[in-house]
Coordinates of C-alpha atoms in Angstrom, one line a residue:
X1 CA 37.9 16.8 -15.8
X2 CA 34.3 15.0 -15.4
X3 CA 31.6 17.4 -15.4
X4 CA 30.2 17.2 -11.5
X5 CA 26.2 19.4 -11.8
X6 CA 26.2 19.3 -7.6
X7 CA 29.0 22.0 -8.2
X8 CA 27.5 24.2 -11.0
X9 CA 24.2 27.1 -10.2
X10 CA 21.9 28.1 -12.2
X11 CA 24.1 30.8 -13.3
X12 CA 26.6 29.0 -14.8
X13 CA 23.8 26.9 -16.9
X14 CA 22.5 30.0 -18.6
X15 CA 26.0 30.6 -19.4
X16 CA 26.5 27.2 -21.2
X17 CA 22.6 28.4 -22.8
X18 CA 24.4 30.9 -24.2
X19 CA 27.5 29.4 -25.6
X20 CA 25.6 26.2 -27.0
X21 CA 24.0 28.4 -29.4
X22 CA 27.2 29.0 -31.4
X23 CA 28.9 25.6 -30.5
X24 CA 29.4 22.9 -32.2
X25 CA 26.5 20.4 -32.8
X26 CA 28.2 17.9 -30.3
X27 CA 29.3 20.4 -28.4
X28 CA 25.9 22.4 -27.7
X29 CA 24.3 19.0 -26.6
X30 CA 27.0 18.5 -24.5
X31 CA 26.3 22.6 -22.4
X32 CA 22.4 22.4 -22.8
X33 CA 22.8 18.3 -21.0
X34 CA 25.0 19.8 -18.7
X35 CA 22.1 23.0 -17.8
X36 CA 19.6 20.5 -17.9
X37 CA 20.7 18.6 -15.1
X38 CA 21.9 21.2 -13.2
X39 CA 18.5 23.0 -13.6
X40 CA 17.1 19.6 -12.7
X41 CA 18.5 20.1 -9.4
X42 CA 17.0 22.9 -8.8
X43 CA 13.2 21.8 -9.4
X44 CA 13.4 23.8 -12.9
X45 CA 11.8 20.6 -14.5
X46 CA 10.3 22.5 -17.6
X47 CA 13.2 24.9 -18.0
X48 CA 15.1 21.6 -18.2
X49 CA 12.5 19.7 -20.8
X50 CA 12.8 23.3 -22.5
X51 CA 16.1 23.1 -23.5
X52 CA 16.9 19.7 -25.0
X53 CA 13.6 19.2 -26.7
X54 CA 15.6 19.1 -30.1
X55 CA 17.8 17.1 -29.2
X56 CA 17.9 13.7 -30.4
X57 CA 19.0 10.7 -29.2
X58 CA 20.2 8.8 -32.4
X59 CA 22.4 11.8 -33.0
X60 CA 23.9 12.0 -30.1
X61 CA 27.1 10.5 -28.3
X62 CA 25.9 7.1 -26.1
X63 CA 26.7 8.9 -23.2
X64 CA 25.0 11.8 -24.1
X65 CA 21.8 9.6 -25.0
X66 CA 22.2 7.9 -21.6
X67 CA 22.0 11.7 -20.5
X68 CA 19.4 12.4 -22.7
X69 CA 17.0 9.6 -21.7
X70 CA 17.6 10.6 -17.7
X71 CA 17.0 14.0 -18.0
X72 CA 13.5 13.6 -19.8
X73 CA 12.6 10.7 -17.4
X74 CA 13.2 12.5 -14.5
X75 CA 10.9 15.4 -15.9
X76 CA 8.1 13.8 -16.4
X77 CA 8.9 11.7 -13.0
X78 CA 8.4 15.3 -11.6
X79 CA 4.8 15.6 -13.4
X80 CA 3.8 11.9 -12.3
X81 CA 4.1 10.6 -16.2
X82 CA 5.8 7.8 -15.1
X83 CA 5.0 5.7 -17.9
X84 CA 6.3 8.0 -20.0
X85 CA 9.2 8.4 -18.4
X86 CA 9.8 4.6 -18.1
X87 CA 9.4 4.8 -22.3
X88 CA 12.3 7.2 -22.0
X89 CA 14.3 4.4 -20.3
X90 CA 13.3 1.7 -22.9
X91 CA 15.0 3.4 -25.7
X92 CA 17.4 0.3 -27.5
X93 CA 19.9 2.9 -28.3
X94 CA 19.7 4.0 -24.7
X95 CA 19.4 0.3 -23.4
X96 CA 22.6 -1.0 -25.5
X97 CA 24.3 2.7 -24.3
X98 CA 24.3 2.0 -20.2
X99 CA 26.1 -1.3 -20.7
X100 CA 29.0 0.6 -21.4
X101 CA 28.0 3.9 -19.1
X102 CA 30.3 4.9 -16.4
X103 CA 29.3 3.1 -13.1
X104 CA 27.6 5.9 -11.0
X105 CA 25.4 6.4 -14.7
X106 CA 25.1 3.2 -14.7
X107 CA 23.4 3.2 -11.1
X108 CA 22.1 6.0 -11.6
X109 CA 19.8 4.7 -14.7
X110 CA 18.8 1.5 -12.7
X111 CA 17.8 3.5 -9.8
X112 CA 15.6 5.4 -11.1
X113 CA 14.2 2.7 -13.1
X114 CA 13.4 0.3 -10.2
X115 CA 11.4 4.1 -8.5
X116 CA 9.8 3.6 -11.9
X117 CA 8.6 0.4 -11.8
X118 CA 7.3 0.7 -7.7
X119 CA 5.2 3.2 -8.3
X120 CA 3.8 1.9 -11.1
X121 CA 2.8 -1.4 -8.9
X122 CA 5.4 -3.8 -11.5
X123 CA 7.5 -4.3 -8.3
X124 CA 8.6 -8.2 -9.3
X125 CA 10.7 -5.6 -12.5
X126 CA 12.0 -3.1 -9.5
X127 CA 13.6 -5.8 -7.5
X128 CA 15.3 -7.6 -10.6
X129 CA 17.0 -3.7 -10.8
X130 CA 17.9 -3.3 -7.1
X131 CA 19.4 -7.0 -7.5
X132 CA 21.1 -6.6 -11.1
X133 CA 23.1 -3.0 -9.2
X134 CA 23.7 -4.6 -5.8
X135 CA 26.9 -5.8 -6.5
X136 CA 27.8 -3.0 -8.1
X137 CA 27.6 -0.7 -5.1
X138 CA 29.9 -0.5 -2.2
X139 CA 29.0 -2.7 1.0
X140 CA 27.7 0.7 2.7
X141 CA 25.0 1.3 0.5
X142 CA 23.8 -2.8 -0.2
X143 CA 22.1 -2.5 2.9
X144 CA 19.8 0.1 2.2
X145 CA 20.2 -1.5 -1.6
X146 CA 18.7 -5.2 0.0
X147 CA 16.1 -4.0 1.8
X148 CA 14.5 -2.3 -1.2
X149 CA 14.8 -6.0 -3.3
X150 CA 13.3 -7.0 0.1
X151 CA 10.0 -4.6 0.0
X152 CA 9.7 -5.0 -3.4
X153 CA 9.0 -9.2 -3.4
X154 CA 7.2 -8.7 -0.6
X155 CA 5.0 -6.7 -2.1
X156 CA 4.2 -9.9 -5.2
X157 CA 2.2 -12.6 -4.4
X158 CA 3.3 -15.5 -4.1
X159 CA 1.5 -17.9 -6.8
X160 CA 3.5 -14.8 -9.3
X161 CA 6.8 -15.6 -7.4
X162 CA 6.4 -19.5 -7.7
X163 CA 5.5 -18.7 -11.3
X164 CA 9.0 -17.1 -12.1
X165 CA 11.2 -19.9 -10.5
X166 CA 11.6 -21.5 -13.5
X167 CA 12.4 -18.7 -15.7
X168 CA 14.9 -17.0 -13.8
X169 CA 18.3 -17.3 -15.5
X170 CA 19.6 -14.9 -12.9
X171 CA 21.1 -16.9 -10.1
X172 CA 20.9 -14.5 -7.5
X173 CA 16.8 -13.5 -8.6
X174 CA 16.7 -17.2 -8.5
X175 CA 18.2 -16.9 -5.2
X176 CA 15.7 -14.1 -4.0
X177 CA 12.7 -15.5 -5.2
X178 CA 12.7 -18.7 -3.6
X179 CA 13.6 -17.0 -0.7
X180 CA 10.5 -15.0 -0.6
X181 CA 8.3 -17.1 -1.6
X182 CA 9.4 -19.0 2.1
X183 CA 9.1 -16.1 4.4
X184 CA 5.3 -15.9 2.7
X185 CA 4.2 -19.5 3.1
X186 CA 3.3 -21.4 6.3
X187 CA 1.9 -18.2 8.2
X188 CA 1.0 -20.8 10.6
X189 CA 3.3 -23.1 10.8
X190 CA 6.9 -22.3 12.2
X191 CA 8.1 -25.9 12.4
X192 CA 7.3 -26.3 8.4
X193 CA 8.5 -22.4 7.8
X194 CA 12.0 -23.5 9.7
X195 CA 12.5 -26.9 7.2
X196 CA 12.4 -24.7 4.3
X197 CA 14.3 -21.9 5.4
X198 CA 16.8 -24.1 6.6
X199 CA 16.9 -26.4 2.9
X200 CA 17.0 -22.7 1.2
X201 CA 20.3 -21.9 3.5
X202 CA 21.5 -25.4 2.0
X203 CA 20.8 -24.8 -1.1
X204 CA 22.4 -21.4 -1.4
X205 CA 26.0 -21.2 0.8
X206 CA 26.9 -18.0 -1.5
X207 CA 23.6 -15.7 -1.6
X208 CA 24.4 -12.1 -1.0
X209 CA 21.1 -12.4 1.2
X210 CA 22.8 -15.0 4.0
X211 CA 24.6 -12.8 5.9
X212 CA 21.8 -11.1 6.8
X213 CA 17.6 -12.3 6.8
X214 CA 15.8 -10.5 5.9
X215 CA 11.9 -10.5 7.7
X216 CA 12.9 -11.6 10.7
X217 CA 13.6 -15.3 9.6
X218 CA 16.5 -15.7 11.6
X219 CA 14.3 -15.4 15.1
X220 CA 12.4 -18.3 13.5
X221 CA 13.8 -20.8 15.9
X222 CA 13.9 -18.1 18.5
X223 CA 9.8 -18.1 17.9
X224 CA 9.7 -21.7 18.4
X225 CA 11.1 -22.3 22.2
X226 CA 9.1 -18.6 23.2
X227 CA 6.2 -20.0 21.9
X228 CA 2.9 -20.2 25.1
X229 CA 1.4 -23.6 25.4
X230 CA -1.5 -22.0 26.4
X231 CA -3.7 -19.4 25.2
X232 CA -6.9 -17.9 26.0
X233 CA -8.8 -16.1 23.6
X234 CA -11.4 -13.5 25.4
X235 CA -14.8 -12.7 23.1
X236 CA -17.7 -11.6 23.8
X237 CA -20.3 -14.9 23.0
X238 CA -23.3 -13.9 24.3
X239 CA -24.8 -10.6 24.3
X240 CA -25.5 -7.9 21.1
X241 CA -21.6 -8.4 19.8
X242 CA -21.8 -12.1 19.6
X243 CA -22.1 -12.6 16.1
X244 CA -19.1 -10.6 15.8
X245 CA -17.1 -12.5 18.4
X246 CA -17.9 -16.0 17.3
X247 CA -17.3 -14.9 13.9
X248 CA -13.6 -14.4 15.2
X249 CA -13.9 -17.4 17.0
X250 CA -14.6 -19.5 14.1
X251 CA -12.0 -17.6 12.4
X252 CA -9.5 -18.2 14.8
X253 CA -9.6 -22.2 15.0
X254 CA -9.7 -22.2 11.3
X255 CA -6.6 -21.3 11.4
X256 CA -5.9 -23.4 14.2
X257 CA -7.4 -26.4 12.4
X258 CA -5.6 -26.2 9.5
X259 CA -1.9 -25.9 11.0
X260 CA -2.4 -29.2 13.5
X261 CA -3.8 -31.0 9.9
X262 CA -0.4 -29.6 8.6
X263 CA 1.4 -31.0 11.5
X264 CA 2.2 -28.2 13.3
X265 CA 2.6 -28.2 17.2
X266 CA 0.2 -25.6 18.4
X267 CA -0.9 -24.5 22.4
X268 CA -3.9 -25.7 23.8
X269 CA -6.8 -22.8 24.0
X270 CA -9.6 -21.9 26.3
X271 CA -12.4 -19.7 25.5
X272 CA -13.9 -17.5 28.5
X273 CA -16.9 -15.3 27.8
X274 CA -16.7 -11.6 28.2
X275 CA -20.1 -10.4 28.0
X276 CA -21.9 -9.4 31.1
X277 CA -18.2 -9.9 33.3
X278 CA -15.9 -7.1 34.2
X279 CA -13.4 -7.2 31.7
X280 CA -10.3 -7.1 34.8
X281 CA -12.2 -10.2 36.5
X282 CA -11.9 -12.1 33.3
X283 CA -8.4 -11.2 32.3
X284 CA -7.4 -12.0 36.0
X285 CA -8.9 -15.5 35.7
X286 CA -7.3 -15.9 32.5
X287 CA -3.9 -15.5 33.9
X288 CA -4.8 -17.6 37.1
X289 CA -5.8 -20.6 34.8
X290 CA -1.9 -20.8 33.5
X291 CA -2.0 -19.1 29.6
X292 CA 0.8 -17.6 28.8
X293 CA -0.8 -14.6 26.3
X294 CA -4.2 -13.9 26.2
X295 CA -6.1 -12.8 22.0
X296 CA -8.4 -10.2 23.0
X297 CA -10.7 -8.4 24.0
X298 CA -12.7 -6.9 21.6
X299 CA -14.8 -3.9 22.4
X300 CA -12.6 -0.7 22.9
X301 CA -13.9 0.0 26.3
X302 CA -12.6 -3.3 27.7
X303 CA -9.5 -2.8 26.3
X304 CA -9.1 1.0 28.1
X305 CA -9.7 -0.6 31.2
X306 CA -7.6 -3.1 30.7
X307 CA -4.4 -0.1 29.4
X308 CA -5.5 1.6 32.2
X309 CA -4.8 -1.3 34.8
X310 CA -1.8 -2.5 33.3
X311 CA 0.7 -0.1 35.4
X312 CA 3.6 -0.1 32.6
X313 CA 3.5 -3.9 32.1
X314 CA 0.9 -6.1 31.4
X315 CA 0.9 -10.2 33.2
X316 CA 1.1 -11.9 30.1
X317 CA 1.5 -10.7 26.5
X318 CA -1.8 -9.2 25.5
X319 CA -3.3 -8.9 20.9
X320 CA -6.0 -7.6 21.4
X321 CA -9.0 -7.4 19.1
X322 CA -9.3 -3.2 18.8
X323 CA -7.5 -0.1 19.0
X324 CA -7.7 2.6 21.5
X325 CA -6.3 6.4 20.8
X326 CA -2.9 7.3 23.0
X327 CA 1.3 7.4 23.1
X328 CA 2.0 5.3 26.0
X329 CA 0.5 1.9 26.6
X330 CA 1.6 -1.2 29.2
X331 CA 4.6 -3.1 27.9
X332 CA 2.8 -6.7 26.8
X333 CA -0.9 -4.7 25.2
X334 CA -0.3 -5.9 20.8
X335 CA -3.3 -3.8 19.4
X336 CA -5.2 -5.4 16.0
X337 CA -8.0 -4.0 14.7
X338 CA -9.4 -2.8 11.6
X339 CA -9.7 0.7 11.8
X340 CA -10.5 2.9 8.6
X341 CA -9.0 5.3 9.2
X342 CA -6.2 2.8 9.0
X343 CA -7.6 2.3 5.4
X344 CA -8.3 6.3 4.5
X345 CA -4.4 6.9 5.7
X346 CA -3.6 4.2 2.9
X347 CA -5.6 5.5 0.1
X348 CA -4.2 9.1 0.9
X349 CA -0.9 7.4 0.4
X350 CA -1.8 5.3 -2.9
X351 CA -2.9 9.0 -4.6
X352 CA 0.5 10.8 -4.0
X353 CA 2.4 8.1 -5.2
X354 CA -0.1 7.9 -8.3
X355 CA 1.5 11.9 -8.5
X356 CA -2.7 13.5 -8.2
X357 CA -2.0 16.4 -5.8
X358 CA -5.9 17.8 -5.6
X359 CA -8.3 15.8 -3.3
X360 CA -12.0 16.1 -3.0
X361 CA -13.4 14.3 -0.4
X362 CA -17.2 13.0 -0.6
X363 CA -18.3 11.3 2.9
X364 CA -21.7 10.6 5.1
X365 CA -22.5 12.2 7.5
X366 CA -21.5 11.6 11.1
X367 CA -19.0 10.9 13.1
X368 CA -18.0 7.8 11.2
X369 CA -17.6 9.8 8.0
X370 CA -15.9 12.0 9.7
X371 CA -12.7 10.9 11.7
X372 CA -12.2 9.0 8.5
X373 CA -12.0 12.3 6.7
X374 CA -9.8 13.8 8.7
X375 CA -7.9 10.9 8.9
X376 CA -7.4 10.7 5.5
X377 CA -7.4 15.1 5.1
X378 CA -4.2 15.1 8.3
X379 CA -2.2 12.1 5.7
X380 CA -3.2 14.3 2.2
X381 CA -2.2 17.4 3.8
X382 CA 0.8 16.4 6.0
X383 CA 2.0 15.3 2.6
X384 CA 1.4 18.3 1.2
X385 CA -1.2 17.7 -0.6
X386 CA -4.8 19.9 -1.3
X387 CA -8.2 19.6 -0.4
X388 CA -10.0 21.6 -2.8
X389 CA -13.8 20.5 -1.7
X390 CA -15.2 17.8 0.2
X391 CA -19.1 17.8 0.8
X392 CA -20.9 15.3 3.2
X393 CA -24.3 13.3 2.0
X394 CA -27.3 12.4 4.1
X395 CA -27.2 8.5 4.8
X396 CA -30.4 7.9 5.5
X397 CA -31.7 9.8 2.0
X398 CA -31.7 8.3 -1.4
X399 CA -30.9 11.6 -3.3
X400 CA -27.9 12.8 -3.0
X401 CA -27.9 14.9 -5.9
X402 CA -27.7 18.7 -4.6
X403 CA -24.3 17.8 -3.0
X404 CA -23.0 16.8 -5.4
X405 CA -23.9 19.2 -7.8
X406 CA -23.0 22.0 -5.3
X407 CA -19.4 20.4 -4.8
X408 CA -18.7 19.9 -8.7
X409 CA -19.8 23.9 -9.2
X410 CA -22.7 22.9 -11.3
X411 CA -24.5 25.7 -10.4
X412 CA -21.9 28.3 -10.8
X413 CA -21.4 27.3 -14.5
X414 CA -25.4 27.9 -15.0
X415 CA -24.7 31.5 -13.8
X416 CA -22.3 32.5 -15.7
X417 CA -24.7 31.1 -19.0
X418 CA -27.1 33.9 -17.3
X419 CA -24.6 36.1 -17.3
X420 CA -24.0 35.8 -20.4
X421 CA -27.2 35.3 -21.8
X422 CA -28.0 38.5 -20.1
X423 CA -25.4 40.5 -21.5
X424 CA -25.7 38.9 -25.3
X425 CA -29.6 39.0 -25.7
X426 CA -29.8 35.4 -27.1
X427 CA -29.9 32.1 -25.5
X428 CA -25.7 31.1 -25.8
X429 CA -25.4 27.1 -27.2
X430 CA -24.6 25.7 -23.8
X431 CA -23.5 22.3 -21.6
X432 CA -23.0 23.2 -18.3
X433 CA -19.5 22.1 -16.5
X434 CA -17.9 21.2 -13.8
X435 CA -14.8 22.2 -11.8
X436 CA -11.6 21.4 -12.9
X437 CA -8.9 21.3 -10.4
X438 CA -9.9 17.9 -9.0
X439 CA -7.4 15.1 -9.5
X440 CA -8.9 12.1 -7.3
X441 CA -12.6 12.2 -5.2
X442 CA -11.7 10.7 -1.9
X443 CA -15.2 8.9 -1.8
X444 CA -16.4 7.0 1.6
X445 CA -19.4 5.0 1.2
X446 CA -21.3 2.1 1.9
X447 CA -22.7 -0.2 -0.8
X448 CA -25.9 1.0 -1.8
X449 CA -24.8 5.0 -1.4
X450 CA -22.2 3.9 -3.3
X451 CA -24.6 2.5 -5.6
X452 CA -26.1 5.5 -5.9
X453 CA -23.4 8.0 -5.5
X454 CA -21.2 6.9 -9.1
X455 CA -23.7 7.4 -11.7
X456 CA -24.6 11.0 -10.4
X457 CA -20.8 12.1 -10.8
X458 CA -20.6 10.4 -14.9
X459 CA -24.6 12.3 -14.8
X460 CA -22.8 16.0 -13.3
X461 CA -20.1 14.9 -15.8
X462 CA -17.4 13.9 -13.4
X463 CA -17.4 10.4 -14.9
X464 CA -13.7 11.0 -15.7
X465 CA -12.4 12.4 -12.3
X466 CA -10.9 8.5 -10.2
X467 CA -12.5 7.4 -7.3
X468 CA -10.7 5.4 -4.3
X469 CA -12.8 4.5 -2.1
X470 CA -12.9 2.3 1.8
X471 CA -13.6 -0.9 1.8
X472 CA -16.8 -0.2 2.7
X473 CA -17.8 0.6 -0.9
X474 CA -18.3 -3.0 -1.5
X475 CA -20.1 -5.3 0.3
X476 CA -17.5 -8.9 0.5
X477 CA -19.1 -10.9 -1.8
X478 CA -19.9 -11.2 -5.7
X479 CA -22.8 -9.2 -6.8
X480 CA -21.9 -8.0 -11.0
X481 CA -25.3 -7.6 -11.1
X482 CA -25.7 -4.5 -8.5
X483 CA -21.8 -3.5 -8.2
X484 CA -22.4 -2.8 -12.9
X485 CA -23.1 1.3 -11.1
X486 CA -19.8 1.3 -9.5
X487 CA -17.7 0.5 -12.2
X488 CA -13.7 1.9 -12.5
X489 CA -14.2 2.5 -8.4
X490 CA -10.3 1.9 -7.4
X491 CA -11.0 0.5 -3.8
X492 CA -9.0 -1.2 -0.6
X493 CA -9.7 -4.6 0.9
X494 CA -8.7 -6.9 2.8
X495 CA -6.9 -10.3 0.6
X496 CA -10.0 -12.3 2.5
X497 CA -12.1 -10.6 0.6
X498 CA -10.5 -10.0 -3.0
X499 CA -9.8 -13.8 -3.1
X500 CA -12.8 -15.7 -2.6
X501 CA -10.8 -18.8 -3.8
X502 CA -9.3 -19.2 -0.2
X503 CA -9.3 -22.6 1.2
X504 CA -9.6 -21.6 4.7
X505 CA -13.1 -19.4 3.2
X506 CA -14.4 -21.5 1.5
X507 CA -14.2 -23.7 4.2
X508 CA -16.0 -21.5 6.4
X509 CA -18.3 -20.8 4.0
X510 CA -19.2 -24.6 3.8
X511 CA -19.6 -25.2 7.2
X512 CA -22.0 -22.2 8.0
X513 CA -23.5 -21.0 5.2
X514 CA -24.7 -17.2 6.4
X515 CA -21.4 -16.1 6.8
X516 CA -21.3 -13.8 4.3
X517 CA -22.1 -10.8 6.9
X518 CA -18.9 -11.0 9.0
X519 CA -16.2 -12.1 6.6
X520 CA -14.2 -9.4 7.7
X521 CA -14.0 -11.2 11.2
X522 CA -13.7 -14.5 10.5
X523 CA -10.4 -12.5 8.9
X524 CA -9.8 -11.0 11.8
X525 CA -9.7 -14.3 14.3
X526 CA -7.6 -16.5 11.2
X527 CA -5.2 -13.7 11.8
X528 CA -4.9 -13.5 15.7
X529 CA -4.6 -17.3 15.3
X530 CA -1.5 -16.1 13.1
X531 CA 0.2 -13.2 15.0
X532 CA 0.0 -14.5 18.2
X533 CA 3.0 -17.2 17.6
X534 CA 4.8 -14.3 15.5
X535 CA 4.8 -11.0 17.7
X536 CA 8.2 -11.3 18.9
X537 CA 9.1 -11.9 15.5
X538 CA 7.7 -8.6 14.4
X539 CA 8.5 -7.0 18.0
X540 CA 12.6 -6.8 16.8
X541 CA 12.7 -6.7 12.9
X542 CA 11.9 -3.7 11.1
X543 CA 11.5 -6.2 8.0
X544 CA 8.9 -8.4 9.7
X545 CA 5.7 -9.0 8.2
X546 CA 3.0 -11.3 8.5
X547 CA 1.1 -11.8 5.0
X548 CA -2.3 -12.3 6.9
X549 CA -6.3 -12.2 5.3
X550 CA -6.8 -8.6 6.6
X551 CA -3.5 -7.4 5.0
X552 CA 0.2 -7.2 5.1
X553 CA 0.7 -6.7 9.2
X554 CA 3.9 -4.9 10.8
X555 CA 4.0 -3.8 13.6
X556 CA 4.6 0.1 14.7
X557 CA 6.4 1.3 18.0
X558 CA 3.8 1.8 19.8
X559 CA 3.0 -2.2 19.4
X560 CA 0.3 -1.5 17.2
X561 CA -0.4 -4.1 14.3
X562 CA -0.4 -1.7 11.3
X563 CA -2.0 -3.1 7.6
X564 CA -1.2 -2.6 4.0
X565 CA -4.7 -3.8 2.1
X566 CA -4.6 -5.1 -1.2
X567 CA -5.6 -2.6 -4.7
X568 CA -8.7 -3.9 -6.2
X569 CA -10.9 -2.0 -9.6
X570 CA -14.5 -2.6 -10.3
X571 CA -14.7 -4.3 -13.8
X572 CA -18.1 -5.7 -14.8
X573 CA -19.9 -5.8 -11.7
X574 CA -16.2 -7.9 -9.6
X575 CA -13.6 -7.0 -7.8
X576 CA -10.0 -7.2 -9.5
X577 CA -7.2 -6.9 -8.1
X578 CA -4.3 -4.2 -9.6
X579 CA -0.8 -2.9 -8.7
X580 CA -0.2 -1.6 -6.1
X581 CA 1.8 1.8 -6.5
X582 CA 4.4 2.7 -4.6
X583 CA 6.3 6.0 -3.6
X584 CA 10.1 5.2 -3.4
X585 CA 12.3 7.8 -2.4
X586 CA 15.4 7.0 -4.7
X587 CA 15.9 9.8 -7.0
X588 CA 13.3 12.7 -7.6

């Protein structure tokens, strides 16, 4: 009879622990492993860990060795010690034993390894595990497993995918790598991507991804048929927002002409200045001129006016370059903007995946800092994270020391020293200390503010607390001498900023030497060009993504573009991209 821990309860586990005391070594190990597996199911991680503490893998039967490694890995995973969990599953004896383990055990082992690789940001290894188990799964399980494969591969940079083409020995794995490369290439040229996809289909007639092409690759032909032939670009190119509007326009046309040089068939584009005119009139003129897709407007108040006038349907598909609050919008309205609240939510998710649970928030005073802090807090607490403290600093002041000192409770430790001195009558040997209930700090700060705050954290004994910041902490151009002060800070930013060798970015920088302050607007323009080609692909496919300059883009059920940014760390004054953690809800 095969033991099934799901049918056992905690009382039975305690009975097995008691019986193990007088059993033979092999039987004792079996009873203790059974008990630990039940206790893990009940969420008693420490108890499960304690009862198998004396077991040693080389002294166990192969099946027991695999089970012990799984118990210990799941305990470490539950305590957010992911590297240690992976080490438990990497023991050579366990790796040898898993080959002959029962199929359910092999699946459990590989699924746990895959989830740990994903959490640690090693998405290629995670994909390999999902691919390895795919033929072992029932057909009803393969659909979800292939979504996991695709999700992992979509987080691997294209150059890394290409590097592994020649070293892949598993045929299915090689096919997945090639298909992922097709999906991430030619974002601005549908015809080229169709040719690459069709060539892949010819090379891989038996590949498991062929039946249901992921990522909307099966929709490309339809996109070509339905794409617009005339596009209106509604932007402010005069007035106070002219610099932003012109940067978006220049980014749009940089991507346009780059695709044209590659032989892409592209629509006509007509520009309309939205400054100083009633937005409804400008929009209606664009429609009367025969444009069958509109990009813009940029200003929130203009977008709000159009949404309110839409009466349920926009006359033509409209890709607005901002976002407004609400739950119901006219059909045909798509919203795309660089909202800082999105960054706050993503940092919350990254920190949760790293196993952090107790956060401190440091933001500037005012409505902007408050909105970003609120977005972080809402997502953090929704996922059972704890806000242990928060503080606001005056952005107009150059002295943030008091706020940092207060939130770290340095004065409280000094007060306790003074009380002790009064009691014992002598000055005790003492060094102030900070609070100890913080896993990480969420920081919202502009470059000069961040360069002042990070050293203050070290000065007030908090230099060892991880700091995660929004993109605002990095100016967007390399300044190693100045940014030495924010060494160690993790922040998220758009790929355009973190990849200074991007051909499009270099072309813009060469032609527009004073473009440094508007880099993110150029990226918004580039992606608005690419998005207008693929709105239908994103709308009708849950796994559809655009791998853009402002992030990995997907469409939510409100037809708003959600962005996943890249994670970087300041090292020696320069941003270095680091792997992104991802929480995979497979095993707990």
